[in-house]
């Protein structure tokens, strides 16, 4: 297999690939969910996503890039070469066909699905888990995934009829976090709740009509235990059977005049409240630092 002067592995076909090159045509099909499901592969677009994908060994199958982008991101092409990942030069037109953004950044990676079975994810003992139950909007889902990663969650579970985590918009909204946490897909949300509770996690359902106030839970120290948060769609919220199965139904307090928070904002508030509680140092006799032991 020939190499370019700057060390990247190049495909044996001469010249940059065009939109009609079979490899480009096959990769472009991954923009459709049915092809992602049948092949177990998806597209990650842009240098940030490519960098995070390459950092997870065995994830990237092939890297496409325009000559200018491959030169500009020589560190990524060299990393791909070290991992024996084929690097294929493509024309601007071919890259535009592979990308789903208006102004693509010149790199698109074909990646393997990252699914982790629920029991395997829970066996790792995560202390913070986010469950996206029936969430259909890919931008919201990707943003919650990114926030969960930032807050230190060990797993993000796409439950029920949720959006495909490998949808292009979801992948972009996750800003690389898709490659950092255990991604679980589960068909039965109620069974997910049962598994979470069996694994020792407290399950909290977010709802604007919850009987528990987030601030009150935090002040009472009830967020210091391993916790799984259930988030529902912005339009319909959580199904009744899920809120009933949870250990508590929690509302985010609204101190101003806003009617509500959007899904991503509410998830950030809840996940960071847990992150703070889980990281608060323990004082004597099991009390948290700053609290009286008496």
PDB file of C-alpha atoms in Angstrom:
ATOM      1  CA  UNK A   1       0.000   0.000   0.000  1.00  0.00           C
ATOM      2  CA  UNK A   2       1.651   3.306  -1.032  1.00  0.00           C
ATOM      3  CA  UNK A   3       2.230   6.126   1.418  1.00  0.00           C
ATOM      4  CA  UNK A   4       2.126   9.868   0.889  1.00  0.00           C
ATOM      5  CA  UNK A   5       5.252  11.934   1.633  1.00  0.00           C
ATOM      6  CA  UNK A   6       3.866  12.898   5.056  1.00  0.00           C
ATOM      7  CA  UNK A   7       3.399   9.266   6.086  1.00  0.00           C
ATOM      8  CA  UNK A   8      -0.266   8.553   5.619  1.00  0.00           C
ATOM      9  CA  UNK A   9      -1.468   5.328   4.087  1.00  0.00           C
ATOM     10  CA  UNK A  10      -3.144   6.033   0.729  1.00  0.00           C
ATOM     11  CA  UNK A  11      -5.615   3.902  -1.170  1.00  0.00           C
ATOM     12  CA  UNK A  12      -4.141   2.126  -4.182  1.00  0.00           C
ATOM     13  CA  UNK A  13      -6.627   3.732  -6.598  1.00  0.00           C
ATOM     14  CA  UNK A  14      -4.846   6.667  -8.304  1.00  0.00           C
ATOM     15  CA  UNK A  15      -6.168  10.190  -7.918  1.00  0.00           C
ATOM     16  CA  UNK A  16      -8.693  11.585  -5.444  1.00  0.00           C
ATOM     17  CA  UNK A  17     -11.987   9.720  -5.164  1.00  0.00           C
ATOM     18  CA  UNK A  18     -15.027  11.334  -6.778  1.00  0.00           C
ATOM     19  CA  UNK A  19     -18.698  11.189  -5.751  1.00  0.00           C
ATOM     20  CA  UNK A  20     -19.075   8.169  -8.071  1.00  0.00           C
ATOM     21  CA  UNK A  21     -16.215   6.146  -6.630  1.00  0.00           C
ATOM     22  CA  UNK A  22     -17.777   2.968  -5.139  1.00  0.00           C
ATOM     23  CA  UNK A  23     -16.187   3.498  -1.712  1.00  0.00           C
ATOM     24  CA  UNK A  24     -17.618   7.021  -1.531  1.00  0.00           C
ATOM     25  CA  UNK A  25     -21.026   5.802  -2.713  1.00  0.00           C
ATOM     26  CA  UNK A  26     -21.032   3.073  -0.054  1.00  0.00           C
ATOM     27  CA  UNK A  27     -20.008   5.492   2.686  1.00  0.00           C
ATOM     28  CA  UNK A  28     -22.647   8.015   1.662  1.00  0.00           C
ATOM     29  CA  UNK A  29     -25.346   5.393   2.173  1.00  0.00           C
ATOM     30  CA  UNK A  30     -24.515   5.525   5.894  1.00  0.00           C
ATOM     31  CA  UNK A  31     -26.450   8.779   6.059  1.00  0.00           C
ATOM     32  CA  UNK A  32     -29.529   6.521   6.096  1.00  0.00           C
ATOM     33  CA  UNK A  33     -30.477   4.707   9.274  1.00  0.00           C
ATOM     34  CA  UNK A  34     -31.283   1.404   7.586  1.00  0.00           C
ATOM     35  CA  UNK A  35     -27.790   1.261   6.078  1.00  0.00           C
ATOM     36  CA  UNK A  36     -26.181   2.162   9.387  1.00  0.00           C
ATOM     37  CA  UNK A  37     -28.103  -0.658  11.040  1.00  0.00           C
ATOM     38  CA  UNK A  38     -27.350  -3.226   8.355  1.00  0.00           C
ATOM     39  CA  UNK A  39     -23.607  -2.476   8.249  1.00  0.00           C
ATOM     40  CA  UNK A  40     -22.971  -1.549  11.881  1.00  0.00           C
ATOM     41  CA  UNK A  41     -21.177   1.596  10.709  1.00  0.00           C
ATOM     42  CA  UNK A  42     -21.730   5.348  10.754  1.00  0.00           C
ATOM     43  CA  UNK A  43     -20.076   8.604   9.691  1.00  0.00           C
ATOM     44  CA  UNK A  44     -18.208  11.033  11.934  1.00  0.00           C
ATOM     45  CA  UNK A  45     -17.613  14.418  10.340  1.00  0.00           C
ATOM     46  CA  UNK A  46     -14.979  17.050  11.098  1.00  0.00           C
ATOM     47  CA  UNK A  47     -11.549  17.018  12.738  1.00  0.00           C
ATOM     48  CA  UNK A  48     -12.829  16.999  16.342  1.00  0.00           C
ATOM     49  CA  UNK A  49     -15.007  13.943  15.820  1.00  0.00           C
ATOM     50  CA  UNK A  50     -12.274  12.207  13.821  1.00  0.00           C
ATOM     51  CA  UNK A  51      -9.729  12.888  16.559  1.00  0.00           C
ATOM     52  CA  UNK A  52     -11.956  11.393  19.260  1.00  0.00           C
ATOM     53  CA  UNK A  53     -12.859   8.421  17.068  1.00  0.00           C
ATOM     54  CA  UNK A  54      -9.203   7.633  16.346  1.00  0.00           C
ATOM     55  CA  UNK A  55      -8.436   7.816  20.065  1.00  0.00           C
ATOM     56  CA  UNK A  56     -10.802   4.878  20.603  1.00  0.00           C
ATOM     57  CA  UNK A  57      -8.872   1.928  19.209  1.00  0.00           C
ATOM     58  CA  UNK A  58     -10.572  -0.129  16.519  1.00  0.00           C
ATOM     59  CA  UNK A  59     -13.353   2.396  15.894  1.00  0.00           C
ATOM     60  CA  UNK A  60     -12.352   4.014  12.591  1.00  0.00           C
ATOM     61  CA  UNK A  61     -12.642   1.875   9.463  1.00  0.00           C
ATOM     62  CA  UNK A  62     -11.600   4.467   6.871  1.00  0.00           C
ATOM     63  CA  UNK A  63     -10.783   8.147   6.757  1.00  0.00           C
ATOM     64  CA  UNK A  64     -11.807  10.335   3.812  1.00  0.00           C
ATOM     65  CA  UNK A  65     -10.365  13.789   3.326  1.00  0.00           C
ATOM     66  CA  UNK A  66      -9.639  16.423   0.754  1.00  0.00           C
ATOM     67  CA  UNK A  67      -5.911  16.842   0.030  1.00  0.00           C
ATOM     68  CA  UNK A  68      -5.933  20.252   1.718  1.00  0.00           C
ATOM     69  CA  UNK A  69      -7.630  18.914   4.861  1.00  0.00           C
ATOM     70  CA  UNK A  70      -5.328  15.886   5.085  1.00  0.00           C
ATOM     71  CA  UNK A  71      -2.329  18.216   4.924  1.00  0.00           C
ATOM     72  CA  UNK A  72      -3.860  20.655   7.401  1.00  0.00           C
ATOM     73  CA  UNK A  73      -4.548  17.855   9.881  1.00  0.00           C
ATOM     74  CA  UNK A  74      -1.374  15.865   9.322  1.00  0.00           C
ATOM     75  CA  UNK A  75      -1.429  14.704  12.953  1.00  0.00           C
ATOM     76  CA  UNK A  76      -4.712  12.898  12.352  1.00  0.00           C
ATOM     77  CA  UNK A  77      -3.609  11.316   9.103  1.00  0.00           C
ATOM     78  CA  UNK A  78      -0.417  10.132  10.804  1.00  0.00           C
ATOM     79  CA  UNK A  79      -2.466   8.713  13.686  1.00  0.00           C
ATOM     80  CA  UNK A  80      -4.670   6.894  11.188  1.00  0.00           C
ATOM     81  CA  UNK A  81      -1.601   5.482   9.453  1.00  0.00           C
ATOM     82  CA  UNK A  82      -0.190   4.186  12.749  1.00  0.00           C
ATOM     83  CA  UNK A  83      -3.513   2.420  13.365  1.00  0.00           C
ATOM     84  CA  UNK A  84      -3.423   0.950   9.840  1.00  0.00           C
ATOM     85  CA  UNK A  85      -6.589   2.862   8.912  1.00  0.00           C
ATOM     86  CA  UNK A  86      -6.886   3.496   5.148  1.00  0.00           C
ATOM     87  CA  UNK A  87      -6.803   7.198   4.259  1.00  0.00           C
ATOM     88  CA  UNK A  88      -8.578   8.071   1.027  1.00  0.00           C
ATOM     89  CA  UNK A  89      -8.152  11.393  -0.747  1.00  0.00           C
ATOM     90  CA  UNK A  90     -11.436  12.736  -2.128  1.00  0.00           C
ATOM     91  CA  UNK A  91     -12.423  15.683  -4.246  1.00  0.00           C
ATOM     92  CA  UNK A  92     -14.259  18.636  -2.738  1.00  0.00           C
ATOM     93  CA  UNK A  93     -17.410  17.376  -4.456  1.00  0.00           C
ATOM     94  CA  UNK A  94     -17.040  13.903  -2.939  1.00  0.00           C
ATOM     95  CA  UNK A  95     -16.456  15.347   0.519  1.00  0.00           C
ATOM     96  CA  UNK A  96     -19.537  17.526   0.157  1.00  0.00           C
ATOM     97  CA  UNK A  97     -21.554  14.419  -0.716  1.00  0.00           C
ATOM     98  CA  UNK A  98     -20.315  12.620   2.411  1.00  0.00           C
ATOM     99  CA  UNK A  99     -20.812  15.579   4.746  1.00  0.00           C
ATOM    100  CA  UNK A 100     -24.169  16.750   6.063  1.00  0.00           C
ATOM    101  CA  UNK A 101     -23.119  20.264   7.071  1.00  0.00           C
ATOM    102  CA  UNK A 102     -23.305  23.402   4.938  1.00  0.00           C
ATOM    103  CA  UNK A 103     -19.601  24.171   5.379  1.00  0.00           C
ATOM    104  CA  UNK A 104     -17.787  20.826   5.829  1.00  0.00           C
ATOM    105  CA  UNK A 105     -14.292  20.809   7.325  1.00  0.00           C
ATOM    106  CA  UNK A 106     -12.732  18.361   4.907  1.00  0.00           C
ATOM    107  CA  UNK A 107     -12.635  15.117   6.941  1.00  0.00           C
ATOM    108  CA  UNK A 108     -15.164  12.285   7.313  1.00  0.00           C
ATOM    109  CA  UNK A 109     -14.470   8.976   9.067  1.00  0.00           C
ATOM    110  CA  UNK A 110     -16.348   5.716   8.651  1.00  0.00           C
ATOM    111  CA  UNK A 111     -16.701   4.258  12.152  1.00  0.00           C
ATOM    112  CA  UNK A 112     -17.942   1.044  13.719  1.00  0.00           C
ATOM    113  CA  UNK A 113     -20.973   1.145  16.018  1.00  0.00           C
ATOM    114  CA  UNK A 114     -20.026   1.569  19.658  1.00  0.00           C
ATOM    115  CA  UNK A 115     -22.976  -0.205  21.321  1.00  0.00           C
ATOM    116  CA  UNK A 116     -22.364  -1.694  24.752  1.00  0.00           C
ATOM    117  CA  UNK A 117     -24.892  -4.191  26.204  1.00  0.00           C
ATOM    118  CA  UNK A 118     -26.781  -2.840  29.207  1.00  0.00           C
ATOM    119  CA  UNK A 119     -25.509  -5.523  31.570  1.00  0.00           C
ATOM    120  CA  UNK A 120     -21.914  -4.889  30.506  1.00  0.00           C
ATOM    121  CA  UNK A 121     -22.266  -1.133  31.044  1.00  0.00           C
ATOM    122  CA  UNK A 122     -23.769  -1.631  34.504  1.00  0.00           C
ATOM    123  CA  UNK A 123     -21.091  -4.182  35.409  1.00  0.00           C
ATOM    124  CA  UNK A 124     -18.552  -1.353  35.233  1.00  0.00           C
ATOM    125  CA  UNK A 125     -20.288   0.262  38.216  1.00  0.00           C
ATOM    126  CA  UNK A 126     -21.143   3.703  36.802  1.00  0.00           C
ATOM    127  CA  UNK A 127     -22.105   6.238  39.472  1.00  0.00           C
ATOM    128  CA  UNK A 128     -23.979   8.495  37.065  1.00  0.00           C
ATOM    129  CA  UNK A 129     -26.122   7.385  34.120  1.00  0.00           C
ATOM    130  CA  UNK A 130     -28.359   9.319  31.717  1.00  0.00           C
ATOM    131  CA  UNK A 131     -31.353   7.585  30.127  1.00  0.00           C
ATOM    132  CA  UNK A 132     -32.849   9.159  26.995  1.00  0.00           C
ATOM    133  CA  UNK A 133     -36.335   7.653  26.930  1.00  0.00           C
ATOM    134  CA  UNK A 134     -38.246   8.057  23.671  1.00  0.00           C
ATOM    135  CA  UNK A 135     -36.243  11.200  22.783  1.00  0.00           C
ATOM    136  CA  UNK A 136     -36.552  11.669  19.044  1.00  0.00           C
ATOM    137  CA  UNK A 137     -34.729  14.936  18.372  1.00  0.00           C
ATOM    138  CA  UNK A 138     -31.106  14.162  17.393  1.00  0.00           C
ATOM    139  CA  UNK A 139     -29.782  17.596  18.336  1.00  0.00           C
ATOM    140  CA  UNK A 140     -31.242  17.348  21.835  1.00  0.00           C
ATOM    141  CA  UNK A 141     -30.022  13.776  22.241  1.00  0.00           C
ATOM    142  CA  UNK A 142     -26.483  14.629  21.161  1.00  0.00           C
ATOM    143  CA  UNK A 143     -26.384  17.658  23.450  1.00  0.00           C
ATOM    144  CA  UNK A 144     -27.548  15.620  26.453  1.00  0.00           C
ATOM    145  CA  UNK A 145     -24.935  12.969  25.611  1.00  0.00           C
ATOM    146  CA  UNK A 146     -22.240  15.670  25.543  1.00  0.00           C
ATOM    147  CA  UNK A 147     -23.439  17.091  28.866  1.00  0.00           C
ATOM    148  CA  UNK A 148     -23.560  13.652  30.465  1.00  0.00           C
ATOM    149  CA  UNK A 149     -19.961  13.044  29.416  1.00  0.00           C
ATOM    150  CA  UNK A 150     -18.885  16.420  30.796  1.00  0.00           C
ATOM    151  CA  UNK A 151     -20.629  15.683  34.102  1.00  0.00           C
ATOM    152  CA  UNK A 152     -18.788  12.375  34.411  1.00  0.00           C
ATOM    153  CA  UNK A 153     -21.537   9.920  33.476  1.00  0.00           C
ATOM    154  CA  UNK A 154     -20.337   6.436  32.677  1.00  0.00           C
ATOM    155  CA  UNK A 155     -23.179   5.470  30.351  1.00  0.00           C
ATOM    156  CA  UNK A 156     -25.889   7.028  28.221  1.00  0.00           C
ATOM    157  CA  UNK A 157     -28.841   4.774  27.449  1.00  0.00           C
ATOM    158  CA  UNK A 158     -31.079   5.323  24.416  1.00  0.00           C
ATOM    159  CA  UNK A 159     -34.268   3.604  25.515  1.00  0.00           C
ATOM    160  CA  UNK A 160     -37.426   2.670  23.661  1.00  0.00           C
ATOM    161  CA  UNK A 161     -38.248   4.435  20.422  1.00  0.00           C
ATOM    162  CA  UNK A 162     -35.369   6.878  20.810  1.00  0.00           C
ATOM    163  CA  UNK A 163     -33.349   8.552  18.088  1.00  0.00           C
ATOM    164  CA  UNK A 164     -30.467   6.626  16.527  1.00  0.00           C
ATOM    165  CA  UNK A 165     -27.322   7.743  18.407  1.00  0.00           C
ATOM    166  CA  UNK A 166     -25.436   7.417  15.105  1.00  0.00           C
ATOM    167  CA  UNK A 167     -27.659   9.915  13.313  1.00  0.00           C
ATOM    168  CA  UNK A 168     -25.348  12.529  11.807  1.00  0.00           C
ATOM    169  CA  UNK A 169     -26.879  15.433  13.702  1.00  0.00           C
ATOM    170  CA  UNK A 170     -26.674  13.511  16.984  1.00  0.00           C
ATOM    171  CA  UNK A 171     -23.027  12.619  16.353  1.00  0.00           C
ATOM    172  CA  UNK A 172     -22.174  16.262  15.613  1.00  0.00           C
ATOM    173  CA  UNK A 173     -24.115  17.584  18.622  1.00  0.00           C
ATOM    174  CA  UNK A 174     -22.217  15.195  20.900  1.00  0.00           C
ATOM    175  CA  UNK A 175     -18.961  16.970  19.896  1.00  0.00           C
ATOM    176  CA  UNK A 176     -16.931  13.778  20.281  1.00  0.00           C
ATOM    177  CA  UNK A 177     -18.546  12.625  23.538  1.00  0.00           C
ATOM    178  CA  UNK A 178     -20.152   9.723  21.691  1.00  0.00           C
ATOM    179  CA  UNK A 179     -16.686   8.117  21.756  1.00  0.00           C
ATOM    180  CA  UNK A 180     -16.110   8.685  25.494  1.00  0.00           C
ATOM    181  CA  UNK A 181     -19.023   6.995  27.285  1.00  0.00           C
ATOM    182  CA  UNK A 182     -20.743   3.635  27.089  1.00  0.00           C
ATOM    183  CA  UNK A 183     -23.567   3.988  24.563  1.00  0.00           C
ATOM    184  CA  UNK A 184     -26.402   1.560  25.254  1.00  0.00           C
ATOM    185  CA  UNK A 185     -29.505   0.949  23.150  1.00  0.00           C
ATOM    186  CA  UNK A 186     -32.380  -0.821  24.859  1.00  0.00           C
ATOM    187  CA  UNK A 187     -35.847  -1.576  23.526  1.00  0.00           C
ATOM    188  CA  UNK A 188     -37.795  -1.646  26.811  1.00  0.00           C
ATOM    189  CA  UNK A 189     -37.460   1.459  29.023  1.00  0.00           C
ATOM    190  CA  UNK A 190     -39.247  -0.111  31.999  1.00  0.00           C
ATOM    191  CA  UNK A 191     -36.837  -3.052  31.895  1.00  0.00           C
ATOM    192  CA  UNK A 192     -33.976  -0.536  31.838  1.00  0.00           C
ATOM    193  CA  UNK A 193     -35.277   1.045  35.048  1.00  0.00           C
ATOM    194  CA  UNK A 194     -35.482  -2.370  36.702  1.00  0.00           C
ATOM    195  CA  UNK A 195     -31.907  -3.184  35.664  1.00  0.00           C
ATOM    196  CA  UNK A 196     -30.646   0.163  36.947  1.00  0.00           C
ATOM    197  CA  UNK A 197     -32.274  -0.351  40.325  1.00  0.00           C
ATOM    198  CA  UNK A 198     -30.963  -3.916  40.524  1.00  0.00           C
ATOM    199  CA  UNK A 199     -27.471  -2.515  39.914  1.00  0.00           C
ATOM    200  CA  UNK A 200     -27.842  -0.263  42.944  1.00  0.00           C
ATOM    201  CA  UNK A 201     -28.601   3.045  41.258  1.00  0.00           C
ATOM    202  CA  UNK A 202     -31.271   5.437  42.466  1.00  0.00           C
ATOM    203  CA  UNK A 203     -33.537   6.205  39.514  1.00  0.00           C
ATOM    204  CA  UNK A 204     -34.840   9.782  39.259  1.00  0.00           C
ATOM    205  CA  UNK A 205     -37.425  10.820  36.690  1.00  0.00           C
ATOM    206  CA  UNK A 206     -37.439  14.426  35.509  1.00  0.00           C
ATOM    207  CA  UNK A 207     -40.841  16.047  35.153  1.00  0.00           C
ATOM    208  CA  UNK A 208     -42.178  19.551  35.531  1.00  0.00           C
ATOM    209  CA  UNK A 209     -44.876  18.151  37.813  1.00  0.00           C
ATOM    210  CA  UNK A 210     -42.558  16.180  40.080  1.00  0.00           C
ATOM    211  CA  UNK A 211     -43.306  15.967  43.782  1.00  0.00           C
ATOM    212  CA  UNK A 212     -39.597  16.287  44.660  1.00  0.00           C
ATOM    213  CA  UNK A 213     -37.667  19.521  44.214  1.00  0.00           C
ATOM    214  CA  UNK A 214     -34.113  19.157  42.853  1.00  0.00           C
ATOM    215  CA  UNK A 215     -32.712  21.675  45.342  1.00  0.00           C
ATOM    216  CA  UNK A 216     -34.379  19.884  48.262  1.00  0.00           C
ATOM    217  CA  UNK A 217     -32.892  16.555  47.164  1.00  0.00           C
ATOM    218  CA  UNK A 218     -29.442  18.111  46.891  1.00  0.00           C
ATOM    219  CA  UNK A 219     -29.708  19.812  50.295  1.00  0.00           C
ATOM    220  CA  UNK A 220     -30.812  16.555  51.896  1.00  0.00           C
ATOM    221  CA  UNK A 221     -27.804  14.695  50.464  1.00  0.00           C
ATOM    222  CA  UNK A 222     -29.981  12.401  48.379  1.00  0.00           C
ATOM    223  CA  UNK A 223     -27.930  12.962  45.219  1.00  0.00           C
ATOM    224  CA  UNK A 224     -24.737  11.560  46.728  1.00  0.00           C
ATOM    225  CA  UNK A 225     -25.666   7.967  45.859  1.00  0.00           C
ATOM    226  CA  UNK A 226     -25.102   6.429  42.396  1.00  0.00           C
ATOM    227  CA  UNK A 227     -27.908   7.854  40.280  1.00  0.00           C
ATOM    228  CA  UNK A 228     -29.594   7.332  36.933  1.00  0.00           C
ATOM    229  CA  UNK A 229     -31.581  10.240  35.496  1.00  0.00           C
ATOM    230  CA  UNK A 230     -34.527   9.619  33.180  1.00  0.00           C
ATOM    231  CA  UNK A 231     -35.105  12.273  30.518  1.00  0.00           C
ATOM    232  CA  UNK A 232     -38.106  12.287  28.204  1.00  0.00           C
ATOM    233  CA  UNK A 233     -38.874  14.073  24.967  1.00  0.00           C
ATOM    234  CA  UNK A 234     -39.315  17.823  25.085  1.00  0.00           C
ATOM    235  CA  UNK A 235     -42.757  17.570  23.518  1.00  0.00           C
ATOM    236  CA  UNK A 236     -44.260  14.723  25.525  1.00  0.00           C
ATOM    237  CA  UNK A 237     -42.086  14.203  28.591  1.00  0.00           C
ATOM    238  CA  UNK A 238     -41.663  10.787  30.166  1.00  0.00           C
ATOM    239  CA  UNK A 239     -44.253   8.022  29.782  1.00  0.00           C
ATOM    240  CA  UNK A 240     -46.334   7.528  32.933  1.00  0.00           C
ATOM    241  CA  UNK A 241     -45.076   3.984  33.426  1.00  0.00           C
ATOM    242  CA  UNK A 242     -41.501   5.293  33.693  1.00  0.00           C
ATOM    243  CA  UNK A 243     -42.244   8.041  36.183  1.00  0.00           C
ATOM    244  CA  UNK A 244     -44.163   5.479  38.248  1.00  0.00           C
ATOM    245  CA  UNK A 245     -41.217   3.053  38.179  1.00  0.00           C
ATOM    246  CA  UNK A 246     -38.671   5.650  39.331  1.00  0.00           C
ATOM    247  CA  UNK A 247     -37.599   6.163  42.935  1.00  0.00           C
ATOM    248  CA  UNK A 248     -38.589   9.840  42.754  1.00  0.00           C
ATOM    249  CA  UNK A 249     -40.177  12.272  40.322  1.00  0.00           C
ATOM    250  CA  UNK A 250     -38.052  15.407  40.294  1.00  0.00           C
ATOM    251  CA  UNK A 251     -38.773  18.931  39.101  1.00  0.00           C
ATOM    252  CA  UNK A 252     -36.156  21.607  38.460  1.00  0.00           C
ATOM    253  CA  UNK A 253     -37.140  24.707  40.448  1.00  0.00           C
ATOM    254  CA  UNK A 254     -37.920  27.807  38.385  1.00  0.00           C
ATOM    255  CA  UNK A 255     -37.035  30.918  40.353  1.00  0.00           C
ATOM    256  CA  UNK A 256     -38.006  33.398  37.658  1.00  0.00           C
ATOM    257  CA  UNK A 257     -40.956  33.780  35.329  1.00  0.00           C
ATOM    258  CA  UNK A 258     -39.954  31.251  32.663  1.00  0.00           C
ATOM    259  CA  UNK A 259     -42.568  28.590  32.048  1.00  0.00           C
ATOM    260  CA  UNK A 260     -40.031  25.777  31.716  1.00  0.00           C
ATOM    261  CA  UNK A 261     -36.528  24.751  30.686  1.00  0.00           C
ATOM    262  CA  UNK A 262     -35.780  22.953  27.452  1.00  0.00           C
ATOM    263  CA  UNK A 263     -34.601  19.363  27.633  1.00  0.00           C
ATOM    264  CA  UNK A 264     -30.886  20.044  27.232  1.00  0.00           C
ATOM    265  CA  UNK A 265     -30.867  22.765  29.893  1.00  0.00           C
ATOM    266  CA  UNK A 266     -32.861  20.690  32.381  1.00  0.00           C
ATOM    267  CA  UNK A 267     -30.567  17.708  31.807  1.00  0.00           C
ATOM    268  CA  UNK A 268     -27.501  19.866  32.421  1.00  0.00           C
ATOM    269  CA  UNK A 269     -28.901  21.176  35.717  1.00  0.00           C
ATOM    270  CA  UNK A 270     -29.780  17.676  36.950  1.00  0.00           C
ATOM    271  CA  UNK A 271     -26.586  15.942  35.837  1.00  0.00           C
ATOM    272  CA  UNK A 272     -24.348  18.633  37.323  1.00  0.00           C
ATOM    273  CA  UNK A 273     -26.280  18.590  40.594  1.00  0.00           C
ATOM    274  CA  UNK A 274     -25.482  14.879  40.808  1.00  0.00           C
ATOM    275  CA  UNK A 275     -21.886  15.408  39.683  1.00  0.00           C
ATOM    276  CA  UNK A 276     -21.316  17.910  42.459  1.00  0.00           C
ATOM    277  CA  UNK A 277     -22.881  15.678  45.098  1.00  0.00           C
ATOM    278  CA  UNK A 278     -20.927  12.622  43.948  1.00  0.00           C
ATOM    279  CA  UNK A 279     -17.637  14.514  44.091  1.00  0.00           C
ATOM    280  CA  UNK A 280     -18.171  16.262  47.390  1.00  0.00           C
ATOM    281  CA  UNK A 281     -15.512  15.004  49.819  1.00  0.00           C
ATOM    282  CA  UNK A 282     -16.701  12.937  52.771  1.00  0.00           C
ATOM    283  CA  UNK A 283     -16.088  14.266  56.251  1.00  0.00           C
ATOM    284  CA  UNK A 284     -15.874  12.385  59.568  1.00  0.00           C
ATOM    285  CA  UNK A 285     -18.518   9.771  60.398  1.00  0.00           C
ATOM    286  CA  UNK A 286     -19.697   9.771  56.783  1.00  0.00           C
ATOM    287  CA  UNK A 287     -20.878  13.411  56.812  1.00  0.00           C
ATOM    288  CA  UNK A 288     -19.941  15.582  53.872  1.00  0.00           C
ATOM    289  CA  UNK A 289     -17.294  18.218  54.410  1.00  0.00           C
ATOM    290  CA  UNK A 290     -18.680  21.413  55.931  1.00  0.00           C
ATOM    291  CA  UNK A 291     -21.616  19.655  57.624  1.00  0.00           C
ATOM    292  CA  UNK A 292     -21.886  19.273  61.350  1.00  0.00           C
ATOM    293  CA  UNK A 293     -21.471  15.752  62.690  1.00  0.00           C
ATOM    294  CA  UNK A 294     -23.834  16.504  65.500  1.00  0.00           C
TER     295      UNK A 294
END
